[in-house]
CSV table of C-alpha atoms in Angstrom, one decimal:
chain,number,residue,atom,x,y,z
C,1,MET,CA,25.4,5.7,-22.6
C,2,ILE,CA,26.0,3.3,-19.8
C,3,THR,CA,25.5,4.7,-16.3
C,4,LEU,CA,27.6,4.3,-13.2
C,5,LYS,CA,24.8,2.2,-11.6
C,6,GLU,CA,24.8,-0.2,-14.6
C,7,VAL,CA,28.6,-0.6,-14.3
C,8,ALA,CA,28.2,-1.4,-10.7
C,9,GLU,CA,25.5,-4.1,-11.5
C,10,ILE,CA,27.7,-5.7,-14.2
C,11,ALA,CA,30.8,-5.8,-11.8
C,12,GLY,CA,28.7,-7.0,-8.9
C,13,VAL,CA,29.9,-4.2,-6.7
C,14,SER,CA,28.4,-1.0,-5.2
C,15,SER,CA,28.1,2.3,-6.9
C,16,THR,CA,30.5,3.6,-4.3
C,17,THR,CA,33.2,1.2,-5.4
C,18,VAL,CA,32.7,2.2,-9.1
C,19,ALA,CA,33.0,5.9,-8.1
C,20,ASN,CA,36.2,5.1,-6.2
C,21,VAL,CA,37.7,3.5,-9.3
C,22,LEU,CA,36.6,6.4,-11.5
C,23,HIS,CA,38.3,8.9,-9.2
C,24,GLY,CA,41.5,6.8,-8.7
C,25,ARG,CA,41.0,6.1,-5.0
C,26,LYS,CA,43.1,2.9,-5.0
C,27,ASN,CA,43.4,2.9,-1.2
C,28,ARG,CA,39.7,2.3,-0.9
C,29,VAL,CA,39.4,-0.6,-3.3
C,30,SER,CA,41.2,-4.0,-3.5
C,31,ALA,CA,43.7,-4.3,-6.4
C,32,ASP,CA,41.7,-7.2,-7.9
C,33,THR,CA,38.4,-5.2,-7.7
C,34,TYR,CA,40.0,-2.1,-9.0
C,35,GLU,CA,41.4,-3.9,-12.1
C,36,LYS,CA,38.0,-5.7,-12.7
C,37,VAL,CA,35.9,-2.5,-12.5
C,38,ASN,CA,38.5,-0.6,-14.6
C,39,LYS,CA,38.4,-3.2,-17.3
C,40,ILE,CA,34.6,-3.1,-17.5
C,41,LEU,CA,34.6,0.7,-17.7
C,42,LYS,CA,37.0,0.5,-20.7
C,43,ASP,CA,35.2,-2.4,-22.3
C,44,MET,CA,31.8,-0.6,-22.1
C,45,ASN,CA,33.4,2.6,-23.4
C,46,TYR,CA,32.2,4.5,-20.2
C,47,VAL,CA,32.5,8.2,-20.7
C,48,SER,CA,32.1,10.4,-17.8
C,49,ASN,CA,30.3,13.6,-18.8
C,50,MET,CA,31.6,15.4,-15.7
C,51,GLY,CA,34.0,18.3,-15.9
C,52,GLY,CA,34.8,17.9,-12.3
C,53,ARG,CA,36.7,14.7,-13.0
C,54,ILE,CA,39.6,16.5,-14.7
C,55,ILE,CA,40.4,18.3,-11.5
C,56,ASN,CA,39.5,15.5,-9.1
C,57,LYS,CA,43.1,15.1,-7.9
C,58,SER,CA,43.1,18.6,-6.5
C,59,GLY,CA,39.4,18.5,-5.4
C,60,SER,CA,36.3,19.2,-7.4
C,61,ARG,CA,35.6,22.4,-5.4
C,62,ILE,CA,31.9,21.5,-5.8
C,63,ILE,CA,29.3,21.9,-3.0
C,64,ALA,CA,26.1,20.1,-3.8
C,65,ILE,CA,22.8,21.7,-2.8
C,66,ILE,CA,20.3,18.9,-2.5
C,67,VAL,CA,16.7,20.1,-2.4
C,68,ALA,CA,14.5,17.6,-0.6
C,69,TYR,CA,11.5,19.8,0.4
C,70,ASP,CA,8.8,17.2,-0.4
C,71,ARG,CA,6.1,19.4,1.3
C,72,PHE,CA,6.6,22.2,-1.4
C,73,ARG,CA,6.2,19.7,-4.2
C,74,ASN,CA,2.7,19.3,-3.1
C,75,VAL,CA,1.9,23.0,-3.4
C,76,CYS,CA,4.1,23.9,-6.4
C,77,GLN,CA,4.7,21.7,-9.4
C,78,SER,CA,8.3,21.3,-8.0
C,79,SER,CA,10.1,22.5,-4.9
C,80,GLU,CA,12.4,24.7,-7.1
C,81,MET,CA,9.4,26.8,-8.2
C,82,ASP,CA,8.6,27.8,-4.6
C,83,PRO,CA,9.8,31.4,-3.9
C,84,PHE,CA,11.1,30.4,-0.5
C,85,CYS,CA,13.2,27.6,-2.0
C,86,GLY,CA,14.5,29.7,-4.8
C,87,ALA,CA,15.5,32.5,-2.4
C,88,ILE,CA,17.5,30.2,-0.1
C,89,VAL,CA,19.2,28.4,-3.0
C,90,GLY,CA,20.2,31.8,-4.4
C,91,ALA,CA,21.6,32.9,-1.0
C,92,ILE,CA,23.7,29.8,-0.7
C,93,GLU,CA,25.0,30.1,-4.3
C,94,LYS,CA,26.0,33.7,-3.7
C,95,GLU,CA,27.8,32.8,-0.5
C,96,ILE,CA,29.6,29.8,-1.8
C,97,THR,CA,31.1,31.7,-4.7
C,98,LYS,CA,32.9,34.0,-2.2
C,99,TYR,CA,35.0,31.0,-1.3
C,100,ASN,CA,35.8,30.2,-4.9
C,101,TYR,CA,33.7,27.0,-4.9
C,102,PHE,CA,31.1,25.9,-7.4
C,103,VAL,CA,27.5,24.9,-6.8
C,104,MET,CA,25.7,21.8,-8.0
C,105,LEU,CA,21.9,21.9,-7.6
C,106,TYR,CA,20.1,18.6,-7.3
C,107,ALA,CA,16.5,18.0,-6.4
C,108,SER,CA,15.7,14.7,-4.9
C,109,SER,CA,14.9,12.9,-1.7
C,110,ASP,CA,15.9,9.5,-3.0
C,111,ILE,CA,18.9,8.2,-1.0
C,112,GLU,CA,20.5,6.2,-3.9
C,113,LYS,CA,20.1,9.1,-6.4
C,114,CYS,CA,21.7,11.5,-3.9
C,115,LEU,CA,24.5,9.1,-3.1
C,116,ASN,CA,25.3,8.4,-6.7
C,117,MET,CA,25.3,12.1,-7.6
C,118,ALA,CA,27.7,12.9,-4.7
C,119,LEU,CA,30.1,10.1,-5.6
C,120,ALA,CA,30.0,10.6,-9.4
C,121,TRP,CA,30.8,14.3,-9.1
C,122,ASN,CA,33.2,13.9,-6.2
C,123,VAL,CA,31.6,16.8,-4.3
C,124,GLU,CA,33.4,18.2,-1.4
C,125,GLY,CA,30.3,18.9,0.7
C,126,ILE,CA,26.6,18.8,0.8
C,127,ILE,CA,23.9,21.3,2.0
C,128,LEU,CA,20.6,19.5,2.5
C,129,LEU,CA,17.5,21.5,2.2
C,130,GLY,CA,14.4,20.2,4.0
C,131,ALA,CA,15.5,16.6,4.1
C,132,LYS,CA,14.1,14.1,6.5
C,133,ARG,CA,16.6,12.9,9.2
C,134,LYS,CA,16.7,9.4,7.7
C,135,LEU,CA,18.2,10.8,4.5
C,136,TYR,CA,20.8,12.8,6.4
C,137,TYR,CA,22.0,9.9,8.5
C,138,LEU,CA,22.1,7.5,5.5
C,139,LEU,CA,24.3,10.0,3.5
C,140,HIS,CA,26.3,10.8,6.7
C,141,SER,CA,27.1,7.1,7.1
C,142,ARG,CA,28.1,6.5,3.5
C,143,LEU,CA,29.9,9.7,2.6
C,144,ASP,CA,33.1,11.0,4.1
C,145,ILE,CA,32.4,14.6,3.4
C,146,PRO,CA,30.8,17.4,5.5
C,147,ILE,CA,27.0,17.7,5.4
C,148,VAL,CA,25.0,20.6,6.8
C,149,THR,CA,21.2,20.5,6.9
C,150,ILE,CA,18.7,23.3,6.7
C,151,ASP,CA,15.2,22.7,8.1
C,152,THR,CA,15.8,19.1,9.0
C,153,CYS,CA,13.9,18.0,12.2
C,154,PHE,CA,15.9,15.8,14.5
C,155,LYS,CA,15.0,13.9,17.6
C,156,LYS,CA,16.2,15.1,21.0
C,157,GLN,CA,18.7,12.2,21.4
C,158,ASP,CA,20.2,12.7,17.9
C,159,ARG,CA,23.8,13.7,17.6
C,160,ASN,CA,26.5,14.3,14.9
C,161,TYR,CA,24.6,16.9,12.9
C,162,ILE,CA,24.7,20.6,12.1
C,163,ASN,CA,21.2,22.1,11.3
C,164,ILE,CA,20.2,25.6,10.5
C,165,GLY,CA,16.6,26.2,11.5
C,166,LEU,CA,14.2,28.7,12.9
C,167,GLU,CA,12.3,29.7,16.0
C,168,ASP,CA,9.2,28.1,14.5
C,169,GLU,CA,7.3,27.6,17.8
C,170,LYS,CA,7.9,31.2,18.8
C,171,GLY,CA,6.8,32.4,15.4
C,172,GLY,CA,3.5,30.5,15.7
C,173,TYR,CA,3.1,32.0,19.2
C,174,GLU,CA,3.8,35.6,18.1
C,175,ILE,CA,1.5,35.6,15.1
C,176,THR,CA,-1.4,34.0,17.0
C,177,LYS,CA,-0.8,36.5,19.8
C,178,TYR,CA,-1.1,39.3,17.2
C,179,LEU,CA,-4.4,38.0,16.1
C,180,ILE,CA,-5.7,37.8,19.6
C,181,GLU,CA,-4.5,41.4,20.2
C,182,ASN,CA,-6.7,42.4,17.3
C,183,GLY,CA,-9.8,40.9,18.9
C,184,HIS,CA,-9.8,37.5,17.3
C,185,LYS,CA,-11.0,34.7,19.6
C,186,ASN,CA,-11.9,31.9,17.2
C,187,ILE,CA,-8.7,31.2,15.2
C,188,MET,CA,-8.1,28.3,12.9
C,189,PHE,CA,-4.8,26.6,12.2
C,190,ALA,CA,-4.3,25.2,8.7
C,191,GLU,CA,-1.5,22.9,7.5
C,192,LEU,CA,-0.7,20.3,4.9
C,193,GLU,CA,-1.4,16.7,5.9
C,194,PRO,CA,1.8,15.3,7.5
C,195,GLN,CA,3.9,12.9,5.4
C,196,ASP,CA,5.2,9.8,7.1
C,197,ASP,CA,6.8,11.7,10.1
C,198,GLU,CA,8.8,9.6,12.5
C,199,ASN,CA,7.9,9.3,16.1
C,200,GLY,CA,9.7,11.6,18.4
C,201,ILE,CA,10.2,14.4,15.9
C,202,LEU,CA,8.7,17.8,16.2
C,203,ASN,CA,8.3,18.8,12.5
C,204,ILE,CA,8.2,22.5,11.4
C,205,ASP,CA,4.4,22.8,11.0
C,206,GLU,CA,3.9,21.0,14.3
C,207,ALA,CA,6.2,23.5,16.1
C,208,ARG,CA,4.3,26.4,14.6
C,209,LYS,CA,1.1,24.8,15.7
C,210,ARG,CA,2.4,24.4,19.3
C,211,GLY,CA,3.1,28.1,19.4
C,212,TYR,CA,-0.5,28.8,18.2
C,213,GLU,CA,-1.9,26.5,20.9
C,214,ARG,CA,0.3,28.1,23.6
C,215,ALA,CA,-0.9,31.6,22.7
C,216,LEU,CA,-4.5,30.4,22.8
C,217,SER,CA,-4.0,28.7,26.2
C,218,GLU,CA,-2.4,31.8,27.8
C,219,ASN,CA,-5.4,33.8,26.8
C,220,GLY,CA,-8.0,31.3,27.9
C,221,LEU,CA,-9.1,30.6,24.3
C,222,ASP,CA,-8.1,26.9,24.2
C,223,LYS,CA,-11.4,25.4,25.5
C,224,GLY,CA,-12.0,22.1,23.7
C,225,LEU,CA,-9.0,22.6,21.5
C,226,GLU,CA,-7.6,19.1,21.9
C,227,ASP,CA,-10.5,17.5,20.1
C,228,SER,CA,-11.8,20.3,18.0
C,229,SER,CA,-12.1,19.6,14.3
C,230,THR,CA,-13.3,23.1,13.8
C,231,LYS,CA,-10.0,24.7,14.8
C,232,PHE,CA,-7.6,22.5,12.8
C,233,LEU,CA,-7.7,22.1,9.1
C,234,LYS,CA,-5.6,19.4,7.5
C,235,LEU,CA,-5.2,20.3,3.9
C,236,ASP,CA,-4.8,17.5,1.4
C,237,LEU,CA,-1.6,17.0,-0.6
C,238,ASP,CA,-3.6,17.0,-3.9
C,239,ILE,CA,-4.2,20.5,-5.1
C,240,GLU,CA,-7.8,19.9,-6.4
C,241,THR,CA,-8.8,18.2,-3.2
C,242,ARG,CA,-7.3,21.0,-1.3
C,243,GLU,CA,-9.2,23.7,-3.2
C,244,ASN,CA,-12.4,21.8,-2.6
C,245,GLN,CA,-11.6,21.8,1.1
C,246,LEU,CA,-11.2,25.5,1.0
C,247,VAL,CA,-14.5,26.0,-0.9
C,248,GLU,CA,-16.2,23.8,1.7
C,249,LEU,CA,-14.7,25.9,4.4
C,250,VAL,CA,-16.3,29.0,2.8
C,251,ASN,CA,-19.6,27.3,2.6
C,252,ASN,CA,-19.4,26.4,6.3
C,253,ARG,CA,-18.6,30.1,7.0
C,254,PHE,CA,-15.1,29.2,8.3
C,255,ASN,CA,-16.6,27.2,11.2
C,256,ASN,CA,-17.4,30.5,12.9
C,257,CYS,CA,-13.7,31.4,13.0
C,258,SER,CA,-12.8,35.0,12.3
C,259,ALA,CA,-9.1,34.3,11.4
C,260,ILE,CA,-7.0,31.5,9.8
C,261,PHE,CA,-3.3,31.0,10.5
C,262,PHE,CA,-1.8,29.1,7.6
C,263,ALA,CA,1.5,27.2,8.3
C,264,SER,CA,3.1,28.7,5.2
C,265,ASP,CA,2.7,31.7,2.9
C,266,LEU,CA,2.1,29.4,-0.1
C,267,LEU,CA,-0.9,27.9,1.6
C,268,ALA,CA,-2.2,31.3,2.7
C,269,VAL,CA,-1.9,32.8,-0.8
C,270,GLU,CA,-3.5,29.8,-2.4
C,271,ALA,CA,-6.4,30.1,0.1
C,272,MET,CA,-6.8,33.8,-0.5
C,273,ASN,CA,-7.2,33.2,-4.3
C,274,VAL,CA,-9.9,30.5,-3.6
C,275,PHE,CA,-11.7,32.9,-1.3
C,276,PHE,CA,-11.6,35.7,-3.8
C,277,ASP,CA,-13.0,33.3,-6.5
C,278,ASN,CA,-15.9,32.5,-4.1
C,279,GLY,CA,-16.8,36.1,-3.3
C,280,ILE,CA,-14.9,36.3,0.1
C,281,LYS,CA,-13.0,39.4,0.9
C,282,VAL,CA,-9.8,39.4,3.0
C,283,PRO,CA,-9.8,40.7,5.7
C,284,GLU,CA,-13.4,42.0,5.8
C,285,ASP,CA,-14.9,38.5,5.7
C,286,ILE,CA,-12.0,36.5,7.1
C,287,SER,CA,-8.5,37.5,8.4
C,288,VAL,CA,-5.6,35.5,7.0
C,289,VAL,CA,-1.9,35.1,8.2
C,290,GLY,CA,0.9,33.0,6.9
C,291,PHE,CA,4.5,32.1,7.7
C,292,ASP,CA,7.9,32.7,6.0
C,293,ASP,CA,7.5,36.2,4.5
C,294,SER,CA,8.4,34.9,1.0
C,295,ILE,CA,8.2,37.3,-1.9
C,296,ILE,CA,4.6,36.3,-2.7
C,297,SER,CA,3.4,37.6,0.6
C,298,ARG,CA,4.6,41.1,-0.5
C,299,LYS,CA,3.3,40.8,-4.1
C,300,ILE,CA,-0.3,39.7,-3.4
C,301,ARG,CA,-3.0,42.2,-2.6
C,302,PRO,CA,-3.9,42.7,0.1
C,303,GLY,CA,-0.4,42.3,1.4
C,304,LEU,CA,-0.2,39.2,3.6
C,305,THR,CA,0.5,39.5,7.3
C,306,THR,CA,3.1,36.8,8.1
C,307,VAL,CA,6.1,35.7,10.1
C,308,ARG,CA,9.4,36.7,8.7
C,309,GLN,CA,12.4,34.4,8.7
C,310,ASP,CA,15.7,35.6,7.4
C,311,ILE,CA,16.2,33.3,4.4
C,312,ILE,CA,19.5,35.0,3.4
C,313,GLU,CA,20.9,34.3,6.9
C,314,LYS,CA,19.9,30.7,6.7
C,315,GLY,CA,21.9,30.3,3.5
C,316,LYS,CA,24.9,32.2,4.9
C,317,LYS,CA,25.0,30.1,8.1
C,318,SER,CA,24.9,26.9,6.2
C,319,VAL,CA,27.8,27.9,4.0
C,320,GLU,CA,29.8,29.3,7.0
C,321,ASN,CA,29.5,26.0,8.8
C,322,ILE,CA,30.4,23.8,5.9
C,323,MET,CA,33.4,25.9,5.0
C,324,GLN,CA,34.7,25.8,8.5
C,325,ILE,CA,34.7,22.0,8.3
C,326,ILE,CA,36.3,21.9,4.9
C,327,ASN,CA,39.1,24.3,5.9
C,328,GLY,CA,39.8,22.5,9.2
C,329,GLU,CA,38.6,25.5,11.2
C,330,TYR,CA,35.6,23.8,12.8
C,331,ASN,CA,35.9,23.8,16.6
C,332,LYS,CA,33.7,20.9,17.7
C,333,LYS,CA,32.5,21.9,21.2
C,334,ASN,CA,29.3,19.9,21.0
C,335,ASP,CA,28.3,16.7,19.3
C,336,TYR,CA,25.6,18.6,17.5
C,337,ILE,CA,24.6,22.1,16.5
C,338,ASN,CA,21.0,23.2,16.0
C,339,VAL,CA,20.9,26.9,15.1
C,340,GLN,CA,17.5,28.6,15.6
C,341,LEU,CA,17.4,31.9,13.8
C,342,PRO,CA,15.0,34.6,15.1
C,343,ILE,CA,11.6,35.5,13.7
C,344,LYS,CA,9.6,38.7,13.3
C,345,VAL,CA,5.9,39.4,12.8
C,346,ILE,CA,5.3,41.4,9.6
C,347,LYS,CA,2.1,43.4,9.7
C,348,ARG,CA,0.3,44.0,6.4
C,349,GLN,CA,-3.3,44.2,5.4
C,350,THR,CA,-4.9,40.8,5.9
C,351,VAL,CA,-5.8,41.1,9.5
C,352,LEU,CA,-9.0,43.0,10.5
C,353,ASN,CA,-8.9,44.8,13.9
C,354,LEU,CA,-12.1,43.7,15.6
C,355,ASN,CA,-11.5,46.0,18.6
C,356,GLU,CA,-12.2,49.1,16.5
């Protein structure tokens, strides 16, 4: 079956133009172009397999959730398999149905694929999960629909966005402070290798790292921190390489550190499994903490000490904002909104108290 993109190539127009013809938006396309594209669609027997088209005149009532968490695809086989991602998508879906809207779930960070999906299905809004700012601004410039982001990192000078985020730096500070209170002085920070981050952006892991560094500095434990390879672990994106790094860490006796702060629960649990396979006990041999309080932090044994973020509230806030825009209730007081939801340290069994 011919695709929308292929029709656009035959007609020598953009996918946006083809979508406008499909949805009868004659005011956005010249009469000649409209007739030309429409003829090609008929000649090629283009059949749209999209139920939303039959109600496009009154609105599709579809909100697209675009999952663009590339960082999770390097830990799980896909971002959708990550417990954190699954929980937030579920929260959004539950909230959207309260407004009698439908949800379309789409996993991609490719701008053209996301754009074609939005145009083809005539979606009325988009909630972007974990997208880079470039993807947001490209979609924002080419689609005349509300877009709300979750966990997108913007520059200080950026405007015209609504993002639902978290007190990531405070979370990094509080969990490190908790380790220090339990007598840990040599603490390592472990994160995934950064992926093509733009200059001038404080990404999520970096914010958590800054909190970690601030807590060490306030307690006089930051000596040599700026150039210390023993306190920072950059984990490779490839899972086998990453596991080898963790085994090497075991062999090096954790670089004389008594605790490791992993930037996410997924990484922490993955490390705990590698440690277990190599005869290391948590917390007796090494204390471990994570970040997110996803369901795996509660299911693993020993239970993972971590930083809780309210995943359900993230979903609710994103839907609340996008519905306000759709319903014309949005009171634009600022040219951007950056919500930072609160965090809480959750104490379980993976931290050894060295003071006892």
